[in-house]
CSV table of C-alpha atoms in Angstrom, one decimal:
chain,number,residue,atom,x,y,z
A,1,ALA,CA,152.4,111.9,104.1
A,2,GLU,CA,153.4,110.2,107.4
A,3,ILE,CA,152.5,113.0,110.4
A,4,SER,CA,156.0,113.7,112.3
A,5,PRO,CA,155.3,113.9,116.3
A,6,LYS,CA,156.3,117.7,117.1
A,7,SER,CA,159.4,118.1,118.3
A,8,HIS,CA,159.9,119.0,122.2
A,9,GLU,CA,161.6,122.4,121.6
A,10,SER,CA,158.0,123.2,120.2
A,11,SER,CA,156.2,121.6,122.5
A,12,PRO,CA,154.9,122.9,126.2
A,13,ALA,CA,157.2,121.2,128.7
A,14,ILE,CA,155.8,118.4,130.3
A,15,ASN,CA,156.0,119.1,133.5
A,16,GLN,CA,154.2,122.8,133.1
A,17,ASN,CA,151.5,123.3,135.5
A,18,PRO,CA,148.0,123.5,133.4
A,19,PRO,CA,145.8,127.2,134.2
A,20,PRO,CA,143.6,126.2,137.0
A,21,PRO,CA,140.3,126.1,135.9
A,22,HIS,CA,137.3,128.9,136.7
A,23,PRO,CA,136.2,129.3,139.2
A,24,SER,CA,132.2,128.8,138.5
A,25,THR,CA,133.5,125.6,136.7
A,26,PRO,CA,133.9,122.2,137.9
A,27,SER,CA,136.9,120.0,136.6
A,28,SER,CA,135.6,117.6,133.7
A,29,LEU,CA,137.2,114.5,135.9
A,30,GLU,CA,135.1,115.9,139.1
A,31,ALA,CA,132.0,116.4,137.2
A,32,LEU,CA,131.8,113.5,134.2
A,33,PRO,CA,131.5,110.3,136.5
A,34,SER,CA,128.8,112.8,138.8
A,35,ILE,CA,127.0,113.5,135.5
A,36,ILE,CA,126.9,109.7,134.0
A,37,VAL,CA,126.2,108.2,137.7
A,38,ASP,CA,122.9,111.0,138.3
A,39,MET,CA,121.9,110.1,135.0
A,40,GLY,CA,122.1,106.2,135.5
A,41,GLU,CA,120.5,106.5,138.9
A,42,GLU,CA,117.9,108.5,137.0
A,43,VAL,CA,116.9,106.3,133.9
A,44,ARG,CA,117.3,103.2,136.6
A,45,SER,CA,114.5,105.0,138.6
A,46,ILE,CA,112.2,105.6,135.5
A,47,VAL,CA,112.3,102.3,134.7
A,48,GLU,CA,111.8,100.5,137.7
A,49,GLU,CA,108.9,103.0,137.6
A,50,VAL,CA,107.2,101.6,134.3
A,51,ILE,CA,108.1,97.6,135.5
A,52,ARG,CA,106.2,98.6,138.9
A,53,SER,CA,103.4,100.8,136.8
A,54,ALA,CA,99.4,99.8,136.9
A,55,PRO,CA,97.9,99.5,133.5
A,56,SER,CA,95.9,102.7,134.2
A,57,SER,CA,99.0,104.3,134.2
A,58,THR,CA,100.0,106.7,131.3
A,59,GLU,CA,102.1,109.3,133.2
A,60,VAL,CA,105.0,107.4,133.2
A,61,VAL,CA,104.9,106.6,129.6
A,62,ASN,CA,105.5,110.2,129.1
A,63,ARG,CA,108.6,110.4,131.5
A,64,ALA,CA,110.0,107.4,129.7
A,65,LEU,CA,109.1,109.2,126.0
A,66,GLN,CA,110.8,112.6,127.4
A,67,ARG,CA,113.9,110.9,128.9
A,68,GLY,CA,113.9,109.2,125.4
A,69,GLU,CA,116.3,106.4,123.9
A,70,ILE,CA,118.3,105.7,126.9
A,71,VAL,CA,115.5,104.1,129.0
A,72,LEU,CA,115.6,101.2,126.2
A,73,PRO,CA,118.3,99.3,126.5
A,74,VAL,CA,117.8,99.3,130.7
A,75,LEU,CA,114.3,98.6,130.4
A,76,LEU,CA,115.0,95.8,128.0
A,77,GLN,CA,117.2,94.0,131.6
A,78,SER,CA,113.9,93.7,132.9
A,79,PHE,CA,111.4,92.7,130.0
A,80,PRO,CA,108.7,91.8,129.7
A,81,GLY,CA,108.3,92.7,134.0
A,82,PRO,CA,104.8,91.4,135.5
A,83,LEU,CA,102.3,90.5,133.0
A,84,TRP,CA,98.9,91.8,132.7
A,85,TYR,CA,97.8,89.1,130.1
A,86,ASP,CA,97.9,85.7,130.7
A,87,PHE,CA,98.7,84.2,126.7
A,88,ARG,CA,97.4,80.7,128.3
A,89,HIS,CA,94.2,82.0,127.2
A,90,PHE,CA,94.9,83.6,124.1
A,91,ASP,CA,92.5,84.3,121.3
A,92,PRO,CA,93.2,83.9,117.5
A,93,GLU,CA,90.1,85.8,116.9
A,94,HIS,CA,91.4,88.9,119.4
A,95,PRO,CA,94.9,88.7,119.9
A,96,PRO,CA,96.3,91.4,122.7
A,97,ARG,CA,97.3,95.0,121.9
A,98,ALA,CA,100.7,95.9,123.0
A,99,TRP,CA,99.7,98.2,125.7
A,100,GLU,CA,97.2,95.9,127.3
A,101,VAL,CA,100.2,92.8,127.6
A,102,SER,CA,102.5,94.6,130.2
A,103,ALA,CA,104.0,98.2,131.0
A,104,ALA,CA,107.3,98.0,129.3
A,105,CYS,CA,105.5,97.0,126.3
A,106,ARG,CA,103.8,99.7,126.4
A,107,VAL,CA,106.6,102.1,126.9
A,108,LEU,CA,108.7,100.2,124.0
A,109,ALA,CA,105.4,100.5,121.7
A,110,ALA,CA,105.3,104.3,122.3
A,111,PHE,CA,109.1,104.3,121.3
A,112,LYS,CA,107.7,103.6,117.8
A,113,GLU,CA,110.8,103.8,115.4
A,114,LYS,CA,112.9,103.9,117.8
A,115,ALA,CA,112.2,100.6,119.6
A,116,VAL,CA,112.6,98.5,116.3
A,117,PRO,CA,116.0,97.5,116.9
A,118,TYR,CA,115.4,96.8,120.5
A,119,VAL,CA,112.3,94.1,119.7
A,120,ALA,CA,113.8,93.0,117.5
A,121,SER,CA,116.8,91.7,119.9
A,122,LEU,CA,113.6,90.7,122.0
A,123,LEU,CA,112.7,88.3,119.0
A,124,GLY,CA,116.0,87.1,118.9
A,125,ASP,CA,115.5,85.1,122.7
A,126,THR,CA,115.3,82.0,123.5
A,127,GLU,CA,112.9,82.3,126.5
A,128,ARG,CA,109.5,82.1,125.7
A,129,GLN,CA,108.3,84.4,128.2
A,130,ARG,CA,110.4,87.4,126.8
A,131,TYR,CA,109.5,86.6,122.5
A,132,LEU,CA,105.8,85.8,123.0
A,133,PRO,CA,105.4,89.6,124.5
A,134,ALA,CA,107.8,91.0,121.7
A,135,LEU,CA,106.0,89.1,119.3
A,136,ILE,CA,102.8,91.1,120.1
A,137,LEU,CA,105.3,94.1,120.3
A,138,ALA,CA,106.8,93.3,116.6
A,139,TYR,CA,103.4,93.9,115.4
A,140,GLU,CA,102.7,97.1,116.7
A,141,VAL,CA,106.4,98.4,115.4
A,142,ALA,CA,105.6,96.7,112.0
A,143,PRO,CA,105.0,99.6,110.2
A,144,TYR,CA,108.1,101.7,110.8
A,145,ALA,CA,110.6,98.4,110.3
A,146,HIS,CA,110.4,98.1,106.4
A,147,THR,CA,114.3,98.3,106.2
A,148,SER,CA,115.2,96.4,109.2
A,149,SER,CA,116.2,92.9,107.8
A,150,HIS,CA,117.4,91.7,110.7
A,151,PHE,CA,114.3,92.1,112.1
A,152,VAL,CA,111.9,90.5,109.7
A,153,SER,CA,114.5,87.4,109.5
A,154,LYS,CA,113.6,87.1,113.3
A,155,LEU,CA,110.1,87.1,112.7
A,156,ILE,CA,110.6,85.0,109.6
A,157,THR,CA,112.5,82.9,112.1
A,158,HIS,CA,109.5,82.4,114.1
A,159,ALA,CA,107.0,81.8,111.6
A,160,LEU,CA,108.5,78.5,111.0
A,161,SER,CA,108.9,77.6,114.3
A,162,ASP,CA,107.8,74.7,116.3
A,163,ASP,CA,105.8,77.2,118.6
A,164,SER,CA,102.0,77.5,117.3
A,165,LEU,CA,101.4,80.7,119.1
A,166,ALA,CA,104.8,82.7,118.1
A,167,ARG,CA,104.1,81.2,114.9
A,168,THR,CA,100.2,82.8,114.6
A,169,LEU,CA,101.8,86.2,116.4
A,170,ALA,CA,105.2,86.0,113.7
A,171,LEU,CA,102.4,86.0,110.6
A,172,ARG,CA,100.3,88.7,112.5
A,173,ALA,CA,103.2,91.2,112.0
A,174,LEU,CA,104.6,89.7,109.1
A,175,GLY,CA,101.2,90.5,107.2
A,176,CYS,CA,101.7,94.3,108.3
A,177,LEU,CA,105.1,94.7,106.1
A,178,ASP,CA,103.4,93.8,102.1
A,179,GLY,CA,106.3,95.1,99.6
A,180,ALA,CA,108.3,96.5,102.6
A,181,PRO,CA,112.7,96.8,101.3
A,182,ALA,CA,113.5,94.5,104.3
A,183,LEU,CA,110.5,91.6,103.7
A,184,VAL,CA,111.6,91.9,100.0
A,185,SER,CA,115.3,90.9,100.9
A,186,GLN,CA,114.1,88.4,103.1
A,187,LEU,CA,112.2,86.6,100.5
A,188,PRO,CA,114.0,84.0,99.6
A,189,GLU,CA,114.5,82.4,102.9
A,190,LEU,CA,111.0,81.6,102.8
A,191,HIS,CA,111.4,80.0,98.8
A,192,GLN,CA,114.2,78.4,100.0
A,193,ALA,CA,112.2,76.5,103.2
A,194,ALA,CA,109.3,76.0,100.8
A,195,LYS,CA,111.5,74.3,98.4
A,196,LYS,CA,113.2,72.0,100.9
A,197,ARG,CA,112.3,68.4,101.3
A,198,GLY,CA,113.5,67.1,104.1
A,199,LYS,CA,112.8,65.0,107.6
A,200,ASN,CA,110.1,67.8,108.5
A,201,PRO,CA,107.7,68.5,106.2
A,202,LEU,CA,105.7,70.8,108.4
A,203,HIS,CA,108.6,72.9,108.1
A,204,ARG,CA,108.1,73.3,104.3
A,205,LEU,CA,103.8,73.8,105.2
A,206,ARG,CA,104.9,76.7,107.0
A,207,ALA,CA,106.9,78.6,104.8
A,208,ILE,CA,104.4,78.2,102.1
A,209,GLU,CA,101.5,79.4,104.6
A,210,ALA,CA,104.0,82.5,105.2
A,211,ILE,CA,104.6,83.0,101.5
A,212,ALA,CA,100.4,83.5,101.0
A,213,VAL,CA,100.2,85.9,104.7
A,214,VAL,CA,103.0,88.4,103.2
A,215,ARG,CA,101.2,87.9,99.4
A,216,ASP,CA,104.0,87.1,97.9
A,217,VAL,CA,103.3,87.8,94.2
A,218,SER,CA,107.0,87.0,93.4
A,219,ALA,CA,106.9,83.2,94.4
A,220,LEU,CA,103.9,82.5,91.6
A,221,ASN,CA,106.3,80.1,89.7
A,222,LEU,CA,107.5,78.4,92.5
A,223,LEU,CA,103.9,77.7,94.1
A,224,ILE,CA,102.5,76.4,90.4
A,225,GLN,CA,105.9,73.8,90.2
A,226,LEU,CA,104.6,72.6,94.1
A,227,LEU,CA,101.5,71.7,92.7
A,228,GLU,CA,103.1,68.4,90.7
A,229,ALA,CA,105.0,67.9,95.1
A,230,GLU,CA,104.9,64.1,95.8
A,231,ASP,CA,103.3,65.6,99.5
A,232,PRO,CA,99.6,66.1,98.8
A,233,ALA,CA,100.0,68.7,101.5
A,234,VAL,CA,102.5,70.4,100.1
A,235,ARG,CA,99.7,70.3,97.1
A,236,ASP,CA,96.8,71.8,98.7
A,237,THR,CA,98.6,74.1,100.6
A,238,ALA,CA,100.7,75.7,97.8
A,239,ARG,CA,97.2,75.7,95.8
A,240,GLN,CA,95.8,77.8,98.7
A,241,ALA,CA,98.5,80.0,98.9
A,242,LEU,CA,97.8,80.4,94.8
A,243,VAL,CA,94.0,81.6,95.7
A,244,VAL,CA,95.1,84.0,98.2
A,245,ILE,CA,97.6,85.6,96.4
A,246,THR,CA,95.9,86.1,92.8
A,247,ALA,CA,91.9,85.8,93.7
A,248,THR,CA,91.5,83.0,91.1
A,249,ASP,CA,91.5,79.4,91.2
A,250,PHE,CA,92.4,76.8,88.7
A,251,GLY,CA,92.2,73.7,91.5
A,252,THR,CA,95.7,72.2,90.5
A,253,GLU,CA,95.9,72.2,87.0
A,254,LYS,CA,99.3,73.3,86.4
A,255,GLU,CA,98.9,75.2,83.2
A,256,ALA,CA,96.2,76.9,83.9
A,257,TRP,CA,97.9,78.5,86.3
A,258,GLU,CA,101.0,79.2,84.1
A,259,GLU,CA,98.5,80.7,81.2
A,260,TRP,CA,97.2,83.1,83.7
A,261,VAL,CA,100.6,84.0,85.3
A,262,ARG,CA,101.8,84.9,81.5
A,263,ASN,CA,98.4,87.2,81.0
A,264,HIS,CA,98.9,88.8,84.2
A,265,ALA,CA,102.2,89.1,85.3
A,266,HIS,CA,102.8,92.5,83.6
A,267,LEU,CA,99.5,94.0,86.2
A,268,HIS,CA,99.5,95.4,89.9
A,269,ARG,CA,97.7,93.0,92.1
A,270,ILE,CA,95.4,95.3,93.0
A,271,GLU,CA,94.3,94.7,89.0
A,272,TRP,CA,94.4,91.5,89.9
A,273,LEU,CA,91.9,91.9,93.0
A,274,ILE,CA,89.3,94.1,90.8
A,275,GLU,CA,88.9,91.8,88.2
A,276,ALA,CA,87.9,89.1,91.0
A,277,LEU,CA,85.1,91.0,91.9
A,278,ASN,CA,83.4,89.4,88.7
A,279,SER,CA,84.4,86.1,89.1
A,280,PRO,CA,82.0,83.6,88.7
A,281,ILE,CA,82.9,81.8,92.4
A,282,GLU,CA,81.4,83.7,95.0
A,283,ARG,CA,84.0,82.9,97.7
A,284,ILE,CA,86.4,84.3,95.3
A,285,ARG,CA,84.0,87.9,94.8
A,286,THR,CA,83.8,88.0,98.4
A,287,TYR,CA,87.6,87.3,99.5
A,288,ALA,CA,88.2,90.0,96.9
A,289,GLY,CA,85.8,92.7,98.0
A,290,LYS,CA,87.7,92.5,101.2
A,291,GLU,CA,90.5,92.5,100.4
A,292,LEU,CA,90.4,95.5,98.3
A,293,LEU,CA,89.0,97.2,101.1
A,294,SER,CA,91.6,96.0,103.2
A,295,ILE,CA,94.3,97.7,100.4
A,296,THR,CA,93.0,100.5,99.6
A,297,GLN,CA,90.2,102.0,102.0
A,298,GLN,CA,87.8,102.4,99.2
A,299,SER,CA,84.5,99.8,99.0
A,300,PHE,CA,82.6,102.1,96.5
A,301,ASP,CA,79.5,100.0,98.0
A,302,TYR,CA,80.6,97.0,96.5
A,303,HIS,CA,78.6,93.7,97.5
A,304,PRO,CA,79.6,89.8,96.3
A,305,ARG,CA,75.8,88.8,95.8
A,306,ALA,CA,75.0,91.9,93.8
A,307,SER,CA,73.8,90.9,90.1
A,308,ARG,CA,76.5,91.4,87.3
A,309,ARG,CA,75.7,94.7,86.1
A,310,GLU,CA,75.8,96.2,89.6
A,311,ARG,CA,79.5,94.7,89.6
A,312,GLU,CA,80.4,95.9,86.7
A,313,ALA,CA,79.3,99.0,88.2
A,314,VAL,CA,81.7,98.9,91.0
A,315,GLN,CA,84.8,97.1,89.0
A,316,ASN,CA,84.6,99.8,87.0
A,317,LYS,CA,84.5,102.5,89.3
A,318,TYR,CA,87.5,100.9,91.0
A,319,ARG,CA,89.2,101.1,87.4
A,320,LYS,CA,88.4,104.6,87.1
A,321,TRP,CA,90.2,105.4,90.9
A,322,TRP,CA,93.4,102.8,90.0
A,323,GLU,CA,93.8,105.0,86.9
A,324,SER,CA,93.6,108.3,88.9
A,325,THR,CA,94.9,107.7,91.8
A,326,GLY,CA,95.9,104.5,93.2
A,327,ARG,CA,98.4,103.5,89.9
A,328,LYS,CA,100.4,106.5,91.5
A,329,LEU,CA,99.8,105.4,95.0
A,330,PHE,CA,100.6,101.9,94.8
A,331,GLU,CA,103.3,101.8,92.3
A,332,ARG,CA,105.6,103.7,93.9
A,333,ARG,CA,105.3,101.7,97.1
A,334,SER,CA,106.2,98.4,95.4
């Protein structure tokens, strides 16, 4: 039903003078602009302190955290600020952490989940001097970005880009998102890029590499089909991705891979890795042991060069752990 306006008779007269405000309370029209200006000046002052701060200073980070998320939009305008790290000397074996890159990166990383949408915004920047530090930040906040499809989509864009350093950093951050809902929702984008034949075959190879990095078990059938691709580089990269995801190796034998998938698709990937601890191929055993330790934080003193009996003993310990603890823990995350 429509709400009718009140009649003039029931409304106070328009020219009626309002009662004076309480003597101790300033009128809202006078106080509000002053409060806004004061808050704005305080935030700008904090951000300026952040930008100017030295690597040894931690006090300014605490001040920014105490002031809250209100500092982040202002901080983004000055991002990344003076850099403490020279990206020309980037070492993929020892990539920097956010607190080593700049004061702005340090503060954003400290905000954790609150920083995710701001980092996602920076990842969409076209200026390399802004998106490279943002990709370092992405690694720090990825554990809090499991539901941010926008964040993941921007990482995938960088993982497929022509900027080799950006690709390295994007893949590093994507590797932290194993099983995250936001990652799962974006996997079709990677699958499509891996399928697509175009003028730039590198785009396709980068998509397959990203599929391997995120351990995308949903891509196994696609990767098997790519073993028959015309481009030998695509065939080889698809095979490498299959090995990384499954911890087994049938070369380019499509039928053998298809049979393996039929027999193992109902199992969790951790169970594939446990099975691989006794692979006849030492490099596969070594990889499976490292991967299991990384994922489960359980080792049971496994050594890939131990005797078959010793490896089987560790395998049994992993299986008991999986049935008693691991299954509930990891299947809940899936």
